[in-house]
Amino acid sequence: FSDFGGPNYQRPVEDLAFAVARFIQKGGSFVNYYMYHGGTNFGRTAGGPFITTSYDYDAPIDEYGLIRQPKYDHLKELHKAIKLCEKALLNSDPNIVILGSYEKAHVFSSESGGCAAFLSNYNLRSNAKVTFNNVHYNLPRWSISILPDCRNVLFNTAKVGTEASRVQMVPTNVKIESWETFNEDVHSVDDESSMTVKGLLEQLNITRDTSDYLWYTTSVRISSSESFLRKGTPLTLSIQTAGHGIHVFINGQLSGSAFGTQQKRKFSFTKNINLHPGENKISILSIAVGLPNIGPHFETRNIGVQGPVVLHGLDEGKKDLAWQKWSYKVGLKGEADNLGSPNSIPSIDWTQGSLATLKQRPLTWYKAFFNAPGGDDPLALDMSGMGKGQVWINGESIGRYWTISVNGNCSGCSYVGAFRQTKCHFGCGGPTQQWYHVPRSWLKPTRNSLVVFEEIGGDASKISVVKRLTATDK
């Protein structure tokens, strides 16, 4: 899977064809490609956690429904060759003939005279010359040749004869206009829909996955006699959380953010904060980035603020706030008002103004309109100018976006040798996912609504509609 912050992966078609041919030559009878047609996890259906909305999977047919070459044609030729071996494959088990140190022949011979052979070279470094049935054959390294008549090579897994497709994300002439904004109200956590209990609660038990967001809020009373006030030194707030991300607000002002990763889902937040004499409010917006969707014991996988939540620097030393009274509120005001839908009741006032002044403002909703581009090329939103959040078009959720940069090893890719997740990374230096698929079936000819909720801060004026085209390189 592609996860936010991780690389995207490629499976070289030479190795994919080799794996399929090897399975068939050993008597395998059914192959399931995962995936043959890539897709998109729209809405909040992407699992994980931290899995991107793109489920492209380097598939022969990509996320947008376009053919990916040479993978598509090379596998098509593989299937054709295997089909021509059908009679022999279905009527006999393989007879294995040793041709060399790394070379073998798997021969299928039926009583009716059908014969098929798979000549393999498992050497990772060297090509091989072998003799089979008194005929000489050249076998590239890490490859299998298929002989449907036990004499003529119809297909070799390492010999690709199709040109590689070149994908381009091309700008359209679409103008996104009439931008309006709405600032998520941090103080809305005080309304009547919140609940208050003693101690910290697990997030999913409260949200029931109706929202990615849960507010944790508590109060701290500071005496005017505290020495840190006289010294003018800040306190240190330390928060332990099971993930996946948090934004911390002190008296309504953002103090900082922290996020886990696919490898380290639990993390800590530590930062100096300023508190004033009297009552101070600490609000933590805890964020889920997809829920576990594979493996055992889902019920043991907690998310949210688990504690301890500790203030350091008070005269009494450190103070753990975990067992104080905490107020909880599920979701955002914008979600409650259904801002993602064009049919939402206008219970809030959108603000018109310059986007330039809002570039780094957290928890901001953006709304605009655009006309659909002509043609039938697949479309996407370029979100590279934004930070992290969610996006809707005409009330349909495109899903979560996050432009965190790739951490991976994109130094090279060889088809030779068993495929591993550590091989064949691409996308280093940019965001894991930059483009977000927009189905044309969601669009009207004119005045399509675009709504974006940005958690961290970004430049909405850089959001653009692009189309996906493919060409071929020799």
Short mmCIF file of C-alpha atoms in Angstrom, two decimals:
data_model
loop_
_atom_site.label_atom_id
_atom_site.label_comp_id
_atom_site.label_asym_id
_atom_site.label_seq_id
_atom_site.Cartn_x
_atom_site.Cartn_y
_atom_site.Cartn_z
CA PHE A 1 0.00 0.00 0.00
CA SER A 2 1.09 3.61 -0.49
CA ASP A 3 1.02 5.44 2.83
CA PHE A 4 1.30 9.17 3.45
CA GLY A 5 4.98 9.96 3.94
CA GLY A 6 6.11 6.72 2.32
CA PRO A 7 7.19 6.05 -1.27
CA ASN A 8 5.11 4.71 -4.10
CA TYR A 9 6.05 1.27 -5.34
CA GLN A 10 6.64 -0.32 -8.74
CA ARG A 11 6.63 -4.03 -9.55
CA PRO A 12 8.70 -4.48 -12.71
CA VAL A 13 6.67 -6.36 -15.29
CA GLU A 14 9.63 -8.65 -16.03
CA ASP A 15 9.54 -9.92 -12.45
CA LEU A 16 5.73 -10.03 -12.32
CA ALA A 17 5.61 -12.16 -15.49
CA PHE A 18 8.43 -14.33 -14.08
CA ALA A 19 6.45 -14.97 -10.88
CA VAL A 20 3.30 -15.93 -12.80
CA ALA A 21 5.16 -18.19 -15.23
CA ARG A 22 7.04 -19.87 -12.36
CA PHE A 23 3.75 -20.59 -10.60
CA ILE A 24 2.23 -22.13 -13.73
CA GLN A 25 5.33 -24.19 -14.52
CA LYS A 26 5.14 -25.76 -11.06
CA GLY A 27 1.57 -26.88 -11.63
CA GLY A 28 -0.32 -23.80 -10.49
CA SER A 29 -3.77 -23.40 -12.02
CA PHE A 30 -5.18 -20.03 -10.91
CA VAL A 31 -3.56 -16.60 -10.65
CA ASN A 32 -5.17 -13.59 -8.99
CA TYR A 33 -3.54 -10.25 -9.82
CA TYR A 34 -3.65 -7.72 -7.01
CA MET A 35 -4.36 -5.27 -8.51
CA TYR A 36 -5.09 -5.60 -12.24
CA HIS A 37 -7.13 -2.39 -12.27
CA GLY A 38 -6.06 0.25 -9.79
CA GLY A 39 -8.67 2.36 -8.01
CA THR A 40 -9.41 5.16 -5.57
CA ASN A 41 -10.53 5.04 -1.95
CA PHE A 42 -13.00 7.91 -2.01
CA GLY A 43 -14.46 9.45 1.13
CA ARG A 44 -12.96 8.11 4.33
CA THR A 45 -12.75 4.52 3.08
CA ALA A 46 -8.94 4.42 2.85
CA GLY A 47 -7.74 2.07 5.56
CA GLY A 48 -4.40 1.81 7.13
CA PRO A 49 -3.83 3.90 9.05
CA PHE A 50 -2.05 6.50 6.89
CA ILE A 51 -3.04 4.87 3.57
CA THR A 52 -3.46 7.27 0.64
CA THR A 53 -6.69 7.59 -1.31
CA SER A 54 -4.85 6.39 -4.42
CA TYR A 55 -5.05 2.62 -4.87
CA ASP A 56 -3.23 2.71 -8.18
CA TYR A 57 -0.91 -0.14 -7.20
CA ASP A 58 1.20 0.22 -10.37
CA ALA A 59 -1.54 -1.89 -11.99
CA PRO A 60 -1.78 -2.75 -15.71
CA ILE A 61 -4.89 -0.54 -15.79
CA ASP A 62 -4.25 2.49 -13.63
CA GLU A 63 -6.36 4.34 -11.10
CA TYR A 64 -7.84 6.49 -13.86
CA GLY A 65 -8.75 3.60 -16.16
CA LEU A 66 -5.82 4.14 -18.53
CA ILE A 67 -3.61 1.31 -19.80
CA ARG A 68 -0.14 1.24 -18.28
CA GLN A 69 2.50 0.03 -20.69
CA PRO A 70 4.52 -2.13 -20.97
CA LYS A 71 2.82 -3.97 -18.12
CA TYR A 72 -0.53 -4.40 -19.87
CA ASP A 73 0.76 -5.79 -23.18
CA HIS A 74 3.55 -7.88 -21.66
CA LEU A 75 1.09 -9.71 -19.42
CA LYS A 76 -1.31 -10.04 -22.35
CA GLU A 77 1.43 -11.85 -24.29
CA LEU A 78 2.18 -14.02 -21.25
CA HIS A 79 -1.48 -15.06 -21.01
CA LYS A 80 -1.55 -15.83 -24.72
CA ALA A 81 1.49 -18.10 -24.40
CA ILE A 82 0.06 -19.93 -21.38
CA LYS A 83 -3.27 -20.39 -23.17
CA LEU A 84 -1.49 -22.10 -26.05
CA CYS A 85 -0.05 -24.58 -23.50
CA GLU A 86 -3.53 -25.38 -22.20
CA LYS A 87 -3.88 -28.96 -23.49
CA ALA A 88 -0.57 -30.11 -22.08
CA LEU A 89 -0.98 -28.21 -18.79
CA LEU A 90 -4.40 -29.72 -18.09
CA ASN A 91 -3.44 -33.30 -18.89
CA SER A 92 -0.09 -33.85 -17.19
CA ASP A 93 2.14 -32.98 -14.30
CA PRO A 94 5.52 -31.40 -15.04
CA ASN A 95 8.61 -33.47 -15.61
CA ILE A 96 11.65 -31.52 -14.42
CA VAL A 97 14.85 -31.67 -16.47
CA ILE A 98 18.05 -30.13 -15.05
CA LEU A 99 19.77 -28.02 -17.71
CA GLY A 100 22.49 -26.40 -15.59
CA SER A 101 23.36 -25.04 -12.15
CA TYR A 102 20.56 -22.46 -12.27
CA GLU A 103 18.60 -23.70 -15.29
CA LYS A 104 15.68 -26.13 -15.48
CA ALA A 105 13.02 -27.29 -17.91
CA HIS A 106 9.48 -28.06 -16.73
CA VAL A 107 7.98 -30.26 -19.44
CA PHE A 108 4.28 -31.07 -19.77
CA SER A 109 3.44 -33.96 -22.15
CA SER A 110 -0.06 -35.34 -22.67
CA GLU A 111 -0.92 -38.78 -24.06
CA SER A 112 -2.62 -37.17 -27.04
CA GLY A 113 0.67 -35.65 -28.09
CA GLY A 114 0.46 -32.16 -26.60
CA CYS A 115 3.76 -30.81 -25.30
CA ALA A 116 4.70 -27.57 -23.56
CA ALA A 117 7.91 -26.53 -21.84
CA PHE A 118 9.03 -23.77 -19.48
CA LEU A 119 12.77 -23.11 -19.57
CA SER A 120 13.96 -21.16 -16.53
CA ASN A 121 17.16 -19.39 -15.54
CA TYR A 122 17.28 -18.49 -11.84
CA ASN A 123 20.72 -16.90 -11.99
CA LEU A 124 20.64 -13.32 -10.70
CA ARG A 125 23.77 -12.21 -12.57
CA SER A 126 24.32 -14.12 -15.79
CA ASN A 127 22.43 -15.07 -18.93
CA ALA A 128 22.62 -18.76 -19.90
CA LYS A 129 22.89 -20.92 -22.98
CA VAL A 130 21.14 -24.28 -22.63
CA THR A 131 20.33 -27.24 -24.82
CA PHE A 132 16.83 -28.73 -24.69
CA ASN A 133 15.57 -31.42 -27.09
CA ASN A 134 18.79 -30.94 -29.10
CA VAL A 135 18.02 -27.25 -29.69
CA HIS A 136 20.09 -24.37 -28.25
CA TYR A 137 18.31 -21.58 -26.31
CA ASN A 138 19.50 -18.32 -24.81
CA LEU A 139 17.91 -17.58 -21.43
CA PRO A 140 18.25 -14.07 -19.92
CA ARG A 141 18.98 -13.96 -16.21
CA TRP A 142 15.98 -14.34 -13.89
CA SER A 143 13.65 -15.33 -16.70
CA ILE A 144 11.41 -18.09 -18.01
CA SER A 145 10.86 -18.93 -21.67
CA ILE A 146 7.56 -20.53 -22.67
CA LEU A 147 7.55 -23.09 -25.50
CA PRO A 148 3.93 -24.10 -26.26
CA ASP A 149 5.15 -26.82 -28.65
CA CYS A 150 8.32 -27.78 -26.70
CA ARG A 151 10.41 -26.31 -29.52
CA ASN A 152 9.70 -22.65 -30.35
CA VAL A 153 9.96 -19.83 -27.80
CA LEU A 154 6.79 -17.78 -27.93
CA PHE A 155 7.45 -15.67 -24.83
CA ASN A 156 10.26 -14.80 -22.44
CA THR A 157 9.43 -13.01 -19.19
CA ALA A 158 12.48 -10.69 -19.37
CA LYS A 159 12.07 -9.63 -23.01
CA VAL A 160 9.63 -6.73 -23.17
CA GLY A 161 8.62 -5.64 -26.64
CA THR A 162 6.14 -2.88 -25.81
CA GLU A 163 6.99 0.80 -25.47
CA ALA A 164 6.67 2.33 -22.03
CA SER A 165 3.78 4.72 -21.51
CA ARG A 166 4.57 8.21 -20.27
CA VAL A 167 1.97 9.73 -17.95
CA GLN A 168 1.39 13.48 -18.00
CA MET A 169 -0.80 15.51 -15.68
CA VAL A 170 -1.69 18.39 -18.00
CA PRO A 171 -3.21 21.70 -16.84
CA THR A 172 -6.72 22.51 -18.05
CA ASN A 173 -8.20 25.90 -18.76
CA VAL A 174 -10.48 25.57 -15.74
CA LYS A 175 -10.61 28.59 -13.44
CA ILE A 176 -11.59 28.02 -9.83
CA GLU A 177 -13.41 31.18 -8.78
CA SER A 178 -15.48 32.90 -6.08
CA TRP A 179 -13.38 31.70 -3.16
CA GLU A 180 -14.93 32.03 0.28
CA THR A 181 -13.60 30.90 3.67
CA PHE A 182 -14.87 29.86 7.06
CA ASN A 183 -12.67 29.49 10.14
CA GLU A 184 -13.44 26.47 12.27
CA ASP A 185 -14.44 27.73 15.72
CA VAL A 186 -12.12 26.28 18.34
CA HIS A 187 -14.48 27.51 21.05
CA SER A 188 -17.35 25.43 19.63
CA VAL A 189 -16.12 22.59 21.84
CA ASP A 190 -17.96 24.34 24.68
CA ASP A 191 -21.42 23.89 23.17
CA GLU A 192 -24.14 21.63 24.49
CA SER A 193 -23.22 18.68 22.27
CA SER A 194 -20.05 17.97 24.24
CA MET A 195 -19.81 15.58 27.18
CA THR A 196 -17.59 15.75 30.25
CA VAL A 197 -16.10 12.83 32.16
CA LYS A 198 -13.10 12.22 34.37
CA GLY A 199 -10.08 10.92 32.51
CA LEU A 200 -9.03 10.29 28.92
CA LEU A 201 -11.17 8.14 26.63
CA GLU A 202 -10.25 6.15 23.54
CA GLN A 203 -11.19 8.02 20.37
CA LEU A 204 -12.99 5.38 18.32
CA ASN A 205 -15.26 4.45 21.24
CA ILE A 206 -16.49 8.05 21.21
CA THR A 207 -16.61 8.89 17.50
CA ARG A 208 -17.78 5.47 16.26
CA ASP A 209 -15.94 6.49 13.10
CA THR A 210 -18.52 9.16 12.27
CA SER A 211 -15.64 11.64 12.02
CA ASP A 212 -11.85 11.68 11.85
CA TYR A 213 -11.83 14.34 14.56
CA LEU A 214 -12.35 14.35 18.33
CA TRP A 215 -11.83 17.32 20.66
CA TYR A 216 -10.30 16.72 24.12
CA THR A 217 -10.61 19.81 26.34
CA THR A 218 -9.67 20.48 29.95
CA SER A 219 -8.93 23.53 32.15
CA VAL A 220 -5.92 24.43 34.25
CA ARG A 221 -6.09 27.08 36.98
CA ILE A 222 -2.84 28.97 37.53
CA SER A 223 -2.19 30.84 40.74
CA SER A 224 -0.76 34.34 40.40
CA SER A 225 1.94 33.31 42.87
CA GLU A 226 3.48 30.71 40.56
CA SER A 227 7.20 31.43 40.21
CA PHE A 228 7.30 30.75 36.47
CA LEU A 229 5.02 33.78 35.99
CA ARG A 230 7.43 36.03 37.84
CA LYS A 231 10.39 34.66 35.92
CA GLY A 232 8.59 34.99 32.60
CA THR A 233 9.47 31.41 31.66
CA PRO A 234 7.04 29.12 29.84
CA LEU A 235 5.72 25.80 31.03
CA THR A 236 6.30 22.60 29.08
CA LEU A 237 3.34 20.53 27.96
CA SER A 238 3.94 16.87 27.16
CA ILE A 239 1.25 14.67 25.57
CA GLN A 240 1.44 10.96 24.86
CA THR A 241 -0.97 9.74 22.18
CA ALA A 242 -1.81 6.59 20.27
CA GLY A 243 -2.15 8.67 17.11
CA HIS A 244 -2.62 9.41 14.44
CA GLY A 245 -2.21 13.18 14.73
CA ILE A 246 -3.01 16.06 17.08
CA HIS A 247 -3.33 19.84 16.99
CA VAL A 248 -2.91 21.51 20.41
CA PHE A 249 -4.64 24.78 21.26
CA ILE A 250 -3.92 26.89 24.34
CA ASN A 251 -6.68 29.38 25.12
CA GLY A 252 -7.93 29.13 21.55
CA GLN A 253 -4.52 29.65 19.88
CA LEU A 254 -2.69 26.90 18.03
CA SER A 255 0.38 25.87 20.02
CA GLY A 256 1.63 23.13 17.71
CA SER A 257 0.92 19.88 15.91
CA ALA A 258 2.38 16.39 15.82
CA PHE A 259 1.77 13.28 13.72
CA GLY A 260 2.60 9.63 13.81
CA THR A 261 3.75 7.54 10.86
CA GLN A 262 3.00 4.10 9.46
CA GLN A 263 6.10 2.82 11.28
CA LYS A 264 5.55 4.78 14.52
CA ARG A 265 1.86 5.26 15.11
CA LYS A 266 2.18 6.20 18.78
CA PHE A 267 4.01 9.46 19.34
CA SER A 268 4.50 12.31 21.79
CA PHE A 269 4.04 16.07 21.65
CA THR A 270 6.32 18.27 23.78
CA LYS A 271 6.37 22.05 23.57
CA ASN A 272 6.72 25.17 25.70
CA ILE A 273 3.42 26.95 26.32
CA ASN A 274 2.38 30.20 27.96
CA LEU A 275 -0.37 30.19 30.57
CA HIS A 276 -1.78 33.21 32.40
CA PRO A 277 -3.06 33.60 35.96
CA GLY A 278 -6.53 32.18 36.38
CA GLU A 279 -8.37 29.68 34.18
CA ASN A 280 -6.60 28.34 31.08
CA LYS A 281 -8.11 26.04 28.49
CA ILE A 282 -6.17 23.26 26.80
CA SER A 283 -7.88 21.78 23.73
CA ILE A 284 -6.46 18.85 21.77
CA LEU A 285 -7.91 18.01 18.36
CA SER A 286 -7.12 14.34 17.82
CA ILE A 287 -7.13 13.11 14.23
CA ALA A 288 -7.61 9.64 12.78
CA VAL A 289 -6.01 9.00 9.38
CA GLY A 290 -7.82 5.80 8.44
CA LEU A 291 -8.50 2.76 10.59
CA PRO A 292 -6.79 -0.66 10.64
CA ASN A 293 -8.19 -2.92 7.95
CA ILE A 294 -5.95 -5.97 8.10
CA GLY A 295 -4.65 -8.33 10.77
CA PRO A 296 -6.02 -9.72 14.04
CA HIS A 297 -7.38 -8.07 17.20
CA PHE A 298 -8.81 -4.82 15.85
CA GLU A 299 -10.40 -4.27 19.25
CA THR A 300 -6.98 -3.80 20.86
CA ARG A 301 -5.80 -1.06 18.48
CA ASN A 302 -6.45 2.21 20.26
CA ILE A 303 -6.27 5.71 18.84
CA GLY A 304 -6.57 9.15 20.38
CA VAL A 305 -4.96 10.82 23.39
CA GLN A 306 -4.05 8.06 25.82
CA GLY A 307 -1.93 10.06 28.27
CA PRO A 308 -0.14 10.98 30.31
CA VAL A 309 -0.72 14.70 29.65
CA VAL A 310 1.83 16.48 31.82
CA LEU A 311 2.62 20.10 32.66
CA HIS A 312 6.27 20.65 33.64
CA GLY A 313 7.53 23.77 35.41
CA LEU A 314 4.91 24.43 38.07
CA ASP A 315 6.01 25.12 41.64
CA GLU A 316 4.58 21.72 42.58
CA GLY A 317 6.78 20.10 39.95
CA LYS A 318 4.94 18.28 37.23
CA LYS A 319 1.20 17.87 37.04
CA ASP A 320 -0.50 15.02 35.16
CA LEU A 321 -3.78 16.26 33.71
CA ALA A 322 -4.90 12.83 32.50
CA TRP A 323 -7.34 12.25 35.38
CA GLN A 324 -8.88 15.68 35.41
CA LYS A 325 -12.32 16.31 33.95
CA TRP A 326 -12.17 16.34 30.14
CA SER A 327 -14.86 17.52 27.75
CA TYR A 328 -15.32 15.63 24.50
CA LYS A 329 -16.86 16.76 21.25
CA VAL A 330 -17.06 14.62 18.14
CA GLY A 331 -16.24 16.24 14.83
CA LEU A 332 -16.00 19.79 13.59
CA LYS A 333 -18.57 22.55 13.37
CA GLY A 334 -18.13 22.53 9.61
CA GLU A 335 -18.98 18.83 9.55
CA ALA A 336 -22.04 19.36 11.71
CA ASP A 337 -23.18 22.07 9.30
CA ASN A 338 -22.47 19.73 6.36
CA LEU A 339 -20.26 22.29 4.63
CA GLY A 340 -19.05 19.71 2.14
CA SER A 341 -22.52 19.55 0.58
CA PRO A 342 -23.75 22.21 -1.87
CA ASN A 343 -27.22 21.72 -0.37
CA SER A 344 -26.22 22.48 3.22
CA ILE A 345 -28.36 24.95 5.13
CA PRO A 346 -26.41 28.24 5.24
CA SER A 347 -26.26 28.46 9.02
CA ILE A 348 -22.77 29.97 8.90
CA ASP A 349 -21.40 33.03 7.19
CA TRP A 350 -18.73 32.38 4.58
CA THR A 351 -16.23 35.21 4.19
CA GLN A 352 -15.04 36.61 0.90
CA GLY A 353 -11.52 37.94 0.78
CA SER A 354 -7.95 37.47 -0.32
CA LEU A 355 -6.57 33.93 -0.07
CA ALA A 356 -3.06 35.33 0.36
CA THR A 357 -3.76 36.31 3.98
CA LEU A 358 -4.97 32.78 4.83
CA LYS A 359 -2.02 30.71 3.59
CA GLN A 360 -0.90 29.42 6.97
CA ARG A 361 -4.15 29.60 8.90
CA PRO A 362 -5.08 26.23 10.45
CA LEU A 363 -8.57 24.70 10.59
CA THR A 364 -9.92 26.68 7.65
CA TRP A 365 -12.73 25.77 5.25
CA TYR A 366 -12.53 26.95 1.63
CA LYS A 367 -15.33 27.03 -0.93
CA ALA A 368 -15.24 27.86 -4.63
CA PHE A 369 -16.84 26.94 -7.97
CA PHE A 370 -15.57 25.77 -11.35
CA ASN A 371 -16.89 24.61 -14.71
CA ALA A 372 -16.13 21.14 -16.01
CA PRO A 373 -13.41 20.96 -18.69
CA GLY A 374 -14.35 19.63 -22.09
CA GLY A 375 -13.44 16.22 -23.43
CA ASP A 376 -13.45 12.86 -21.71
CA ASP A 377 -9.87 12.63 -20.37
CA PRO A 378 -9.64 11.53 -16.72
CA LEU A 379 -9.40 14.41 -14.23
CA ALA A 380 -7.68 15.10 -10.93
CA LEU A 381 -7.17 17.88 -8.40
CA ASP A 382 -3.60 19.06 -7.88
CA MET A 383 -3.39 19.62 -4.11
CA SER A 384 0.39 20.16 -3.88
CA GLY A 385 -0.07 23.71 -2.52
CA MET A 386 -2.06 22.52 0.49
CA GLY A 387 -1.13 20.81 3.76
CA LYS A 388 -3.52 18.20 5.17
CA GLY A 389 -7.28 17.83 5.19
CA GLN A 390 -10.27 16.66 3.20
CA VAL A 391 -11.94 17.76 -0.03
CA TRP A 392 -15.43 17.51 -1.57
CA ILE A 393 -16.80 18.15 -5.07
CA ASN A 394 -20.56 18.66 -5.39
CA GLY A 395 -20.94 17.02 -2.00
CA GLU A 396 -18.97 13.91 -2.98
CA SER A 397 -15.92 13.28 -0.82
CA ILE A 398 -12.67 12.96 -2.77
CA GLY A 399 -11.09 11.80 0.48
CA ARG A 400 -8.20 12.76 2.72
CA TYR A 401 -5.25 14.63 1.27
CA TRP A 402 -1.84 15.12 2.86
CA THR A 403 1.15 16.55 0.99
CA ILE A 404 3.80 15.21 3.35
CA SER A 405 7.05 14.44 1.51
CA VAL A 406 8.20 10.95 0.61
CA ASN A 407 10.72 9.17 2.80
CA GLY A 408 12.18 6.34 0.75
CA ASN A 409 15.03 5.02 -1.36
CA CYS A 410 14.48 5.88 -5.02
CA SER A 411 18.04 5.07 -6.12
CA GLY A 412 17.13 2.42 -8.67
CA CYS A 413 14.94 -0.51 -9.68
CA SER A 414 15.99 -3.91 -11.02
CA TYR A 415 13.58 -6.65 -12.02
CA VAL A 416 16.13 -9.29 -11.02
CA GLY A 417 15.55 -11.19 -7.78
CA ALA A 418 12.55 -11.74 -5.56
CA PHE A 419 10.41 -8.64 -5.21
CA ARG A 420 10.42 -6.99 -1.79
CA GLN A 421 8.78 -3.86 -0.44
CA THR A 422 12.23 -2.27 -0.12
CA LYS A 423 12.72 -2.39 -3.91
CA CYS A 424 11.62 -0.04 -6.67
CA HIS A 425 10.54 3.11 -4.83
CA PHE A 426 9.58 6.24 -6.74
CA GLY A 427 8.34 9.72 -5.89
CA CYS A 428 11.14 10.73 -3.52
CA GLY A 429 11.45 14.47 -2.99
CA GLY A 430 7.76 15.20 -3.50
CA PRO A 431 4.49 14.40 -1.77
CA THR A 432 3.41 10.75 -1.65
CA GLN A 433 0.22 11.82 -3.39
CA GLN A 434 -0.17 15.10 -5.29
CA TRP A 435 -3.13 14.36 -7.57
CA TYR A 436 -6.57 13.26 -6.40
CA HIS A 437 -8.90 11.53 -8.84
CA VAL A 438 -12.11 13.38 -9.77
CA PRO A 439 -14.66 11.15 -11.57
CA ARG A 440 -16.29 13.01 -14.43
CA SER A 441 -19.60 11.44 -13.41
CA TRP A 442 -19.53 13.70 -10.33
CA LEU A 443 -19.38 16.88 -12.42
CA LYS A 444 -21.99 19.16 -13.95
CA PRO A 445 -21.22 21.27 -17.02
CA THR A 446 -21.07 24.46 -14.94
CA ARG A 447 -20.78 25.69 -11.36
CA ASN A 448 -19.36 22.66 -9.62
CA SER A 449 -18.77 23.28 -5.93
CA LEU A 450 -15.35 22.64 -4.42
CA VAL A 451 -15.03 22.55 -0.63
CA VAL A 452 -11.73 22.01 1.15
CA PHE A 453 -11.03 21.66 4.86
CA GLU A 454 -7.40 22.49 5.59
CA GLU A 455 -5.99 21.50 8.98
CA ILE A 456 -2.48 22.93 8.86
CA GLY A 457 -2.32 25.74 6.33
CA GLY A 458 -1.88 26.00 2.58
CA ASP A 459 -2.39 28.15 -0.48
CA ALA A 460 -5.83 27.33 -1.89
CA SER A 461 -5.18 29.56 -4.90
CA LYS A 462 -2.75 26.90 -6.18
CA ILE A 463 -5.39 24.17 -6.31
CA SER A 464 -5.99 23.27 -9.95
CA VAL A 465 -7.91 20.83 -12.13
CA VAL A 466 -5.63 18.72 -14.34
CA LYS A 467 -6.25 15.95 -16.86
CA ARG A 468 -4.31 12.71 -17.12
CA LEU A 469 -2.84 11.78 -20.49
CA THR A 470 -0.58 8.95 -21.57
CA ALA A 471 1.94 8.80 -24.39
CA THR A 472 4.64 6.27 -25.21
CA ASP A 473 8.42 6.40 -25.27
CA LYS A 474 10.58 4.08 -27.32
#
